[in-house]
Structures are given as structure tokens and as C-alpha cells.
Amino acid sequence: MENEVSSFDLPACFLDQNVLRPGMVLLMLSNSDKKISEIIASHQYRKRIPASRVSHAGMFVEREQGNLWTLFEADDSGAGSEAPPTYFGDGLLLGRSWVVLPDAKSAYLFAHPELAARIAAHGPESVASKLSDLTGDFFEVYSNYERLAETTGWLSPVARMLLARLQRHRNQIEGAAAPRANEGVFCSEAVVAILQAMGCEAFDPPRFACTVGPGDLADSLLEPVPEGVLFATPRSMGMLLHEWRECIELRSLSRRSSVQPIALMRLLNRRLQELWPQIESTTS
């Protein structure tokens, strides 16, 4: 647990649930796989756009009962929705609830203006149900790394060799699932495909989803939502060390194997919430 202790006083990513809406896109630089994350981030980065230095993209789909958001992601663990850790904070900002991403070295939140307008006119539920249906249409396997490499177009031979070696390692682990890798999607490809299915192009002129890397979305028609992202130490947010450990375990669990069934993620989140103090309505 040494890592959890050392990270307890380092900034972590908290997303304000009061700001989140269905269809919002999360871009982040992950610290869970440094080699791949740094390769993707460095080759997508544009100095004039800080948010382009990211390695991963996901989409918030809907808010479940109990205030748990489902987040659609495609990564090594597969493609599917999960319920990331939720913290009902009584520290830095009293009465707020937060989606916690312990594996985010940096993070940025974006919204598509057309989806935002649709929500404003008809309510979040009108978008969330459709998004939930769409995210269930993807294969559970993640894309072959080489498909992701092709989005940059000029990836160095050394980087390509590293990705090929990592892909061979994946093939050994996944066994029978490995031949399906070319059928899978990578993270930003899935996000753009979902937006297009909702009638919302991410680029003008439009681009094929398979040509979009995570960093490209920072230079798209999506609009930043900076007020939804807070980087603060878990201690300053009023968390206890065992609560932070539970949060790390919950997030990493879904990243270690295939994407967990959403029912299991809800169960684990419920256990986490029982450890944390609940905010009484009188404090708001």
C-alpha cells in the first residue's frame, strides 16, 4: 500500500457531479500504463493546445440511481461501461459529490454543443437512454495497438516496435480473443463513433472515427468544461487513507481484466460509499 500512502498527498482528479451531463467527453493522461500513455500523448501533443497531451478518451453516458455515473471506455480491459468511484465529499467543498479518477495524471472535460443544446431543451434523460443503447453495440475486445498507431501517421519506428512488442504480449494473455482485436475499437474512435451516431460531428469537415486519436479531440468542435474538473489532494478533500485505498482499488479493478459488468461496479461503489460519511440534506 506504499503507493496509496504516497499518493494521498498528491493531486488527484475529481469531477464535479453537479457539472457532468450525458455525452460529456473525458480526455486524460493515464498513469496506469506509462509506456503506451507517453507514446500516444507525445505524438498527439500540440503546444498551443495543452489538452492535446492525453492518452485516453471516454464518455459519460448516464447517471444511475444513487448518483453513480456510467463511463464508457475502450482500453486494454475491453470496451464497455462501468461505474467509476464516487466520493460524497465533506471536506474542501461541502456537500458536493465527485467522480474520482486516481489513474489520471491530467484530465479535461468537453461537451458537444449540439448535445448540450438537446439536453437543455429536452432534459438529460432524452440523451442518456440513447447513449446507453449505443455504447452496448461495441465489441468487448480492445483494438489492435497498430490501428491506434495509424492515427498519428508519423509514429517513429522505435515507437511502432514497442507497440508491436506490447501487442504480442497482449496476444499471449488474451489467447483466443486476440484474433478479434482488429474488430475492436480504441478509445477516441469509440467516442467519435458514438457522437456521429447521435448526429453530432466532432470535426468540420467530418473525419472517420478510426482516424481520430485522443489528442485530436482537444482540437475539435467539442467545447471545454473546465469548471467540472478539480485537481486536489485526497487529504484536502476530507478523505481518509482507507477511503482513498478503496477508491484506487475500485478504479483499478475494472482496468485489470475485462470490463466489469455494471452491476458488479455498482456493488463495489456501494461498499465504498458505506465507508464514506453521507451528506445530510440540511448541510446543502
mmCIF file of C-alpha atoms in Angstrom:
data_model
loop_
_atom_site.group_PDB
_atom_site.id
_atom_site.type_symbol
_atom_site.label_atom_id
_atom_site.label_comp_id
_atom_site.label_asym_id
_atom_site.label_seq_id
_atom_site.Cartn_x
_atom_site.Cartn_y
_atom_site.Cartn_z
ATOM 1 C CA MET A 1 0.000 0.000 0.000
ATOM 2 C CA GLU A 2 3.035 2.269 -0.208
ATOM 3 C CA ASN A 3 1.816 3.806 -3.460
ATOM 4 C CA GLU A 4 -1.557 4.677 -1.923
ATOM 5 C CA VAL A 5 0.141 6.335 1.053
ATOM 6 C CA SER A 6 2.461 8.407 -1.148
ATOM 7 C CA SER A 7 -0.390 9.471 -3.469
ATOM 8 C CA PHE A 8 -2.630 10.530 -0.589
ATOM 9 C CA ASP A 9 -0.953 13.949 -0.514
ATOM 10 C CA LEU A 10 -0.576 14.329 -4.291
ATOM 11 C CA PRO A 11 -3.172 15.971 -6.561
ATOM 12 C CA ALA A 12 -5.789 13.590 -7.929
ATOM 13 C CA CYS A 13 -8.636 14.150 -10.377
ATOM 14 C CA PHE A 14 -12.134 14.864 -9.055
ATOM 15 C CA LEU A 15 -15.012 15.549 -11.477
ATOM 16 C CA ASP A 16 -17.939 17.566 -10.143
ATOM 17 C CA GLN A 17 -21.167 15.583 -10.490
ATOM 18 C CA ASN A 18 -23.168 18.804 -10.471
ATOM 19 C CA VAL A 19 -21.483 19.730 -13.770
ATOM 20 C CA LEU A 20 -21.434 16.341 -15.555
ATOM 21 C CA ARG A 21 -24.028 15.693 -18.255
ATOM 22 C CA PRO A 22 -24.636 12.704 -20.581
ATOM 23 C CA GLY A 23 -22.373 12.769 -23.616
ATOM 24 C CA MET A 24 -19.584 14.763 -21.962
ATOM 25 C CA VAL A 25 -16.178 13.591 -23.137
ATOM 26 C CA LEU A 26 -13.272 12.977 -20.777
ATOM 27 C CA LEU A 27 -9.704 13.316 -22.055
ATOM 28 C CA MET A 28 -6.959 12.203 -19.699
ATOM 29 C CA LEU A 29 -3.300 11.325 -19.486
ATOM 30 C CA SER A 30 -3.232 7.980 -17.748
ATOM 31 C CA ASN A 31 -0.585 6.885 -15.269
ATOM 32 C CA SER A 32 -1.703 3.237 -15.349
ATOM 33 C CA ASP A 33 0.455 2.244 -18.357
ATOM 34 C CA LYS A 34 3.271 4.734 -18.703
ATOM 35 C CA LYS A 35 4.822 3.353 -21.909
ATOM 36 C CA ILE A 36 1.717 3.392 -24.059
ATOM 37 C CA SER A 37 0.348 6.559 -22.456
ATOM 38 C CA GLU A 38 3.516 8.531 -23.115
ATOM 39 C CA ILE A 39 3.784 7.277 -26.711
ATOM 40 C CA ILE A 40 0.226 8.328 -27.513
ATOM 41 C CA ALA A 41 0.438 11.630 -25.627
ATOM 42 C CA SER A 42 3.758 12.738 -27.104
ATOM 43 C CA HIS A 43 2.715 12.055 -30.699
ATOM 44 C CA GLN A 44 -0.633 13.836 -30.361
ATOM 45 C CA TYR A 45 0.617 16.884 -28.483
ATOM 46 C CA ARG A 46 0.332 20.406 -29.891
ATOM 47 C CA LYS A 47 1.963 23.159 -27.821
ATOM 48 C CA ARG A 48 -0.862 25.588 -28.455
ATOM 49 C CA ILE A 49 -3.404 23.074 -27.106
ATOM 50 C CA PRO A 50 -2.381 21.716 -23.668
ATOM 51 C CA ALA A 51 -5.347 19.325 -23.603
ATOM 52 C CA SER A 52 -3.921 17.501 -26.630
ATOM 53 C CA ARG A 53 -1.279 15.857 -24.434
ATOM 54 C CA VAL A 54 -3.558 12.997 -23.419
ATOM 55 C CA SER A 55 -3.605 9.258 -23.914
ATOM 56 C CA HIS A 56 -7.208 8.277 -23.317
ATOM 57 C CA ALA A 57 -10.782 9.335 -24.066
ATOM 58 C CA GLY A 58 -14.095 8.251 -22.575
ATOM 59 C CA MET A 59 -17.705 9.390 -22.498
ATOM 60 C CA PHE A 60 -20.101 9.808 -19.587
ATOM 61 C CA VAL A 61 -23.311 8.057 -20.542
ATOM 62 C CA GLU A 62 -25.940 8.313 -17.828
ATOM 63 C CA ARG A 63 -26.435 8.914 -14.141
ATOM 64 C CA GLU A 64 -27.738 5.868 -12.342
ATOM 65 C CA GLN A 65 -29.767 5.644 -9.169
ATOM 66 C CA GLY A 66 -27.607 6.505 -6.192
ATOM 67 C CA ASN A 67 -25.861 9.250 -8.185
ATOM 68 C CA LEU A 68 -23.451 6.850 -9.896
ATOM 69 C CA TRP A 69 -22.359 7.794 -13.417
ATOM 70 C CA THR A 70 -21.599 5.195 -16.055
ATOM 71 C CA LEU A 71 -18.461 5.936 -18.053
ATOM 72 C CA PHE A 72 -17.915 4.312 -21.444
ATOM 73 C CA GLU A 73 -14.269 3.484 -22.139
ATOM 74 C CA ALA A 74 -12.288 1.372 -24.571
ATOM 75 C CA ASP A 75 -8.863 0.288 -23.359
ATOM 76 C CA ASP A 76 -6.821 -2.850 -22.672
ATOM 77 C CA SER A 77 -9.607 -4.211 -20.468
ATOM 78 C CA GLY A 78 -12.102 -4.038 -23.328
ATOM 79 C CA ALA A 79 -14.861 -1.714 -24.474
ATOM 80 C CA GLY A 80 -17.824 -1.104 -22.210
ATOM 81 C CA SER A 81 -19.410 0.931 -19.441
ATOM 82 C CA GLU A 82 -18.553 0.965 -15.768
ATOM 83 C CA ALA A 83 -19.329 2.963 -12.655
ATOM 84 C CA PRO A 84 -16.159 4.811 -11.594
ATOM 85 C CA PRO A 85 -15.633 5.597 -7.899
ATOM 86 C CA THR A 86 -17.918 8.274 -6.497
ATOM 87 C CA TYR A 87 -17.000 10.311 -3.439
ATOM 88 C CA PHE A 88 -19.533 12.287 -1.402
ATOM 89 C CA GLY A 89 -17.153 14.903 -0.075
ATOM 90 C CA ASP A 90 -17.448 16.697 3.236
ATOM 91 C CA GLY A 91 -14.089 18.426 3.027
ATOM 92 C CA LEU A 92 -12.947 21.069 0.590
ATOM 93 C CA LEU A 93 -16.383 21.805 -0.931
ATOM 94 C CA LEU A 94 -19.118 20.764 1.476
ATOM 95 C CA GLY A 95 -21.987 18.773 0.074
ATOM 96 C CA ARG A 96 -20.563 18.087 -3.402
ATOM 97 C CA SER A 97 -20.261 14.630 -4.906
ATOM 98 C CA TRP A 98 -17.361 13.700 -7.159
ATOM 99 C CA VAL A 99 -16.366 11.076 -9.702
ATOM 100 C CA VAL A 100 -12.797 10.159 -8.776
ATOM 101 C CA LEU A 101 -10.098 9.138 -11.275
ATOM 102 C CA PRO A 102 -6.995 8.070 -9.324
ATOM 103 C CA ASP A 103 -5.283 6.985 -12.563
ATOM 104 C CA ALA A 104 -5.451 10.439 -14.207
ATOM 105 C CA LYS A 105 -2.206 12.401 -14.337
ATOM 106 C CA SER A 106 -4.130 15.192 -16.089
ATOM 107 C CA ALA A 107 -7.738 15.418 -17.253
ATOM 108 C CA TYR A 108 -10.011 17.644 -19.324
ATOM 109 C CA LEU A 109 -13.772 17.646 -19.750
ATOM 110 C CA PHE A 110 -15.529 18.574 -23.009
ATOM 111 C CA ALA A 111 -19.119 18.854 -24.225
ATOM 112 C CA HIS A 112 -20.531 18.801 -27.738
ATOM 113 C CA PRO A 113 -22.589 21.988 -28.270
ATOM 114 C CA GLU A 114 -25.379 20.194 -30.167
ATOM 115 C CA LEU A 115 -25.770 17.546 -27.460
ATOM 116 C CA ALA A 116 -25.684 20.240 -24.788
ATOM 117 C CA ALA A 117 -28.446 22.142 -26.572
ATOM 118 C CA ARG A 118 -30.517 18.970 -26.856
ATOM 119 C CA ILE A 119 -30.173 18.349 -23.115
ATOM 120 C CA ALA A 120 -31.124 21.938 -22.336
ATOM 121 C CA ALA A 121 -34.246 21.606 -24.452
ATOM 122 C CA HIS A 122 -35.406 18.097 -23.573
ATOM 123 C CA GLY A 123 -33.560 17.057 -20.394
ATOM 124 C CA PRO A 124 -30.639 14.667 -19.743
ATOM 125 C CA GLU A 125 -32.797 11.527 -19.887
ATOM 126 C CA SER A 126 -33.589 12.049 -23.562
ATOM 127 C CA VAL A 127 -29.896 11.769 -24.421
ATOM 128 C CA ALA A 128 -28.823 9.252 -21.766
ATOM 129 C CA SER A 129 -31.150 6.451 -22.897
ATOM 130 C CA LYS A 130 -29.941 6.709 -26.491
ATOM 131 C CA LEU A 131 -26.287 6.834 -25.439
ATOM 132 C CA SER A 132 -26.769 3.781 -23.251
ATOM 133 C CA ASP A 133 -28.158 1.823 -26.213
ATOM 134 C CA LEU A 134 -25.301 2.894 -28.485
ATOM 135 C CA THR A 135 -22.497 2.009 -26.083
ATOM 136 C CA GLY A 136 -23.834 -1.532 -25.840
ATOM 137 C CA ASP A 137 -23.185 -2.121 -29.535
ATOM 138 C CA PHE A 138 -19.387 -2.353 -29.328
ATOM 139 C CA PHE A 139 -17.236 -5.481 -29.235
ATOM 140 C CA GLU A 140 -15.768 -6.164 -25.817
ATOM 141 C CA VAL A 141 -12.216 -6.526 -27.138
ATOM 142 C CA TYR A 142 -9.915 -3.565 -27.480
ATOM 143 C CA SER A 143 -8.365 -2.558 -30.790
ATOM 144 C CA ASN A 144 -5.017 -3.793 -32.007
ATOM 145 C CA TYR A 145 -2.356 -1.262 -30.972
ATOM 146 C CA GLU A 146 -1.247 -0.823 -34.568
ATOM 147 C CA ARG A 147 -4.648 0.641 -35.507
ATOM 148 C CA LEU A 148 -4.202 3.283 -32.839
ATOM 149 C CA ALA A 149 -0.667 3.971 -34.051
ATOM 150 C CA GLU A 150 -2.003 4.696 -37.535
ATOM 151 C CA THR A 151 -3.964 7.704 -36.265
ATOM 152 C CA THR A 152 -0.732 9.670 -35.857
ATOM 153 C CA GLY A 153 0.551 8.811 -39.324
ATOM 154 C CA TRP A 154 4.182 9.517 -38.444
ATOM 155 C CA LEU A 155 4.870 7.339 -35.422
ATOM 156 C CA SER A 156 8.584 6.617 -35.158
ATOM 157 C CA PRO A 157 9.921 3.135 -35.995
ATOM 158 C CA VAL A 158 11.037 2.711 -32.364
ATOM 159 C CA ALA A 159 7.547 3.517 -31.073
ATOM 160 C CA ARG A 160 5.996 1.128 -33.593
ATOM 161 C CA MET A 161 8.368 -1.634 -32.490
ATOM 162 C CA LEU A 162 7.406 -1.048 -28.862
ATOM 163 C CA LEU A 163 3.691 -1.171 -29.672
ATOM 164 C CA ALA A 164 4.191 -4.362 -31.692
ATOM 165 C CA ARG A 165 6.011 -5.951 -28.739
ATOM 166 C CA LEU A 166 3.236 -4.898 -26.358
ATOM 167 C CA GLN A 167 0.652 -6.295 -28.780
ATOM 168 C CA ARG A 168 2.440 -9.660 -28.852
ATOM 169 C CA HIS A 169 2.348 -9.694 -25.053
ATOM 170 C CA ARG A 170 -1.386 -8.938 -25.164
ATOM 171 C CA ASN A 171 -1.928 -11.756 -27.639
ATOM 172 C CA GLN A 172 -0.244 -14.211 -25.279
ATOM 173 C CA ILE A 173 -2.517 -13.134 -22.419
ATOM 174 C CA GLU A 174 -5.767 -12.927 -24.368
ATOM 175 C CA GLY A 175 -5.295 -16.134 -26.301
ATOM 176 C CA ALA A 176 -8.430 -16.895 -28.282
ATOM 177 C CA ALA A 177 -9.633 -13.287 -28.002
ATOM 178 C CA ALA A 178 -6.552 -11.902 -29.736
ATOM 179 C CA PRO A 179 -7.629 -12.633 -33.346
ATOM 180 C CA ARG A 180 -10.676 -10.396 -32.784
ATOM 181 C CA ALA A 181 -8.521 -7.368 -31.965
ATOM 182 C CA ASN A 182 -8.948 -5.924 -35.449
ATOM 183 C CA GLU A 183 -12.707 -5.878 -34.830
ATOM 184 C CA GLY A 184 -12.363 -3.826 -31.664
ATOM 185 C CA VAL A 185 -12.227 -0.065 -31.192
ATOM 186 C CA PHE A 186 -9.742 2.218 -29.487
ATOM 187 C CA CYS A 187 -10.901 4.885 -27.045
ATOM 188 C CA SER A 188 -11.204 8.016 -29.196
ATOM 189 C CA GLU A 189 -12.550 6.027 -32.147
ATOM 190 C CA ALA A 190 -15.440 4.857 -29.976
ATOM 191 C CA VAL A 191 -16.191 8.350 -28.666
ATOM 192 C CA VAL A 192 -16.354 9.846 -32.170
ATOM 193 C CA ALA A 193 -18.460 6.939 -33.454
ATOM 194 C CA ILE A 194 -20.982 7.486 -30.654
ATOM 195 C CA LEU A 195 -21.150 11.217 -31.330
ATOM 196 C CA GLN A 196 -21.684 10.586 -35.046
ATOM 197 C CA ALA A 197 -24.466 8.117 -34.272
ATOM 198 C CA MET A 198 -26.121 10.896 -32.260
ATOM 199 C CA GLY A 199 -25.917 13.192 -35.290
ATOM 200 C CA CYS A 200 -23.097 15.256 -33.797
ATOM 201 C CA GLU A 201 -19.935 15.542 -35.871
ATOM 202 C CA ALA A 202 -16.792 16.139 -33.818
ATOM 203 C CA PHE A 203 -14.909 17.805 -36.703
ATOM 204 C CA ASP A 204 -15.555 20.187 -39.562
ATOM 205 C CA PRO A 205 -15.040 18.802 -42.128
ATOM 206 C CA PRO A 206 -16.084 15.410 -40.705
ATOM 207 C CA ARG A 207 -13.456 12.730 -40.110
ATOM 208 C CA PHE A 208 -13.659 8.957 -39.997
ATOM 209 C CA ALA A 209 -13.718 7.814 -36.364
ATOM 210 C CA CYS A 210 -10.813 5.430 -36.986
ATOM 211 C CA THR A 211 -8.522 8.364 -37.835
ATOM 212 C CA VAL A 212 -9.048 10.277 -34.562
ATOM 213 C CA GLY A 213 -6.581 9.959 -31.699
ATOM 214 C CA PRO A 214 -7.386 11.122 -28.140
ATOM 215 C CA GLY A 215 -5.401 14.345 -28.530
ATOM 216 C CA ASP A 216 -7.245 15.245 -31.728
ATOM 217 C CA LEU A 217 -10.453 15.725 -29.731
ATOM 218 C CA ALA A 218 -8.864 18.687 -27.945
ATOM 219 C CA ASP A 219 -8.816 20.472 -31.307
ATOM 220 C CA SER A 220 -12.355 19.632 -32.399
ATOM 221 C CA LEU A 221 -15.853 21.087 -32.247
ATOM 222 C CA LEU A 222 -16.099 19.973 -28.624
ATOM 223 C CA GLU A 223 -16.151 22.785 -26.079
ATOM 224 C CA PRO A 224 -14.096 22.664 -22.851
ATOM 225 C CA VAL A 225 -15.873 22.448 -19.487
ATOM 226 C CA PRO A 226 -13.051 23.445 -17.094
ATOM 227 C CA GLU A 227 -15.381 24.068 -14.141
ATOM 228 C CA GLY A 228 -16.108 20.348 -13.934
ATOM 229 C CA VAL A 229 -12.519 19.291 -13.193
ATOM 230 C CA LEU A 230 -10.723 19.711 -9.884
ATOM 231 C CA PHE A 231 -7.220 18.503 -9.026
ATOM 232 C CA ALA A 232 -6.760 18.327 -5.267
ATOM 233 C CA THR A 233 -5.086 16.032 -2.770
ATOM 234 C CA PRO A 234 -7.356 13.331 -1.335
ATOM 235 C CA ARG A 235 -6.468 14.579 2.137
ATOM 236 C CA SER A 236 -7.619 18.130 1.338
ATOM 237 C CA MET A 237 -10.916 16.701 0.044
ATOM 238 C CA GLY A 238 -11.615 15.323 3.505
ATOM 239 C CA MET A 239 -10.869 11.704 2.603
ATOM 240 C CA LEU A 240 -9.347 9.193 4.973
ATOM 241 C CA LEU A 241 -6.499 6.954 3.865
ATOM 242 C CA HIS A 242 -8.590 3.774 3.829
ATOM 243 C CA GLU A 243 -11.208 5.560 1.716
ATOM 244 C CA TRP A 244 -8.560 6.552 -0.815
ATOM 245 C CA ARG A 245 -7.244 2.984 -0.912
ATOM 246 C CA GLU A 246 -10.739 1.704 -1.590
ATOM 247 C CA CYS A 247 -11.125 4.253 -4.372
ATOM 248 C CA ILE A 248 -7.882 3.155 -6.058
ATOM 249 C CA GLU A 249 -8.883 -0.487 -5.782
ATOM 250 C CA LEU A 250 -12.293 0.127 -7.313
ATOM 251 C CA ARG A 251 -10.914 2.036 -10.300
ATOM 252 C CA SER A 252 -8.030 -0.362 -10.943
ATOM 253 C CA LEU A 253 -10.218 -3.457 -10.689
ATOM 254 C CA SER A 254 -12.019 -2.649 -13.912
ATOM 255 C CA ARG A 255 -8.745 -1.910 -15.675
ATOM 256 C CA ARG A 256 -7.080 -5.233 -14.810
ATOM 257 C CA SER A 257 -9.269 -7.617 -16.759
ATOM 258 C CA SER A 258 -12.327 -7.472 -18.969
ATOM 259 C CA VAL A 259 -14.695 -4.578 -18.294
ATOM 260 C CA GLN A 260 -16.722 -5.477 -15.239
ATOM 261 C CA PRO A 261 -20.486 -5.895 -15.502
ATOM 262 C CA ILE A 262 -22.099 -2.656 -14.438
ATOM 263 C CA ALA A 263 -23.991 -4.466 -11.655
ATOM 264 C CA LEU A 264 -20.699 -5.501 -10.059
ATOM 265 C CA MET A 265 -19.334 -1.973 -10.311
ATOM 266 C CA ARG A 266 -22.463 -0.645 -8.602
ATOM 267 C CA LEU A 267 -21.982 -3.175 -5.808
ATOM 268 C CA LEU A 268 -18.365 -2.168 -5.259
ATOM 269 C CA ASN A 269 -19.269 1.507 -5.332
ATOM 270 C CA ARG A 270 -21.969 0.902 -2.727
ATOM 271 C CA ARG A 271 -19.373 -0.669 -0.467
ATOM 272 C CA LEU A 272 -17.168 2.357 -0.976
ATOM 273 C CA GLN A 273 -19.967 4.776 -0.151
ATOM 274 C CA GLU A 274 -20.733 2.957 3.078
ATOM 275 C CA LEU A 275 -17.218 3.802 4.237
ATOM 276 C CA TRP A 276 -17.614 7.494 3.496
ATOM 277 C CA PRO A 277 -19.722 9.933 5.542
ATOM 278 C CA GLN A 278 -23.035 10.729 3.910
ATOM 279 C CA ILE A 279 -24.038 14.354 3.456
ATOM 280 C CA GLU A 280 -27.290 15.248 5.167
ATOM 281 C CA SER A 281 -29.728 17.392 3.225
ATOM 282 C CA THR A 282 -29.523 20.014 5.949
ATOM 283 C CA THR A 283 -25.886 20.767 5.057
ATOM 284 C CA SER A 284 -26.672 21.844 1.500
#
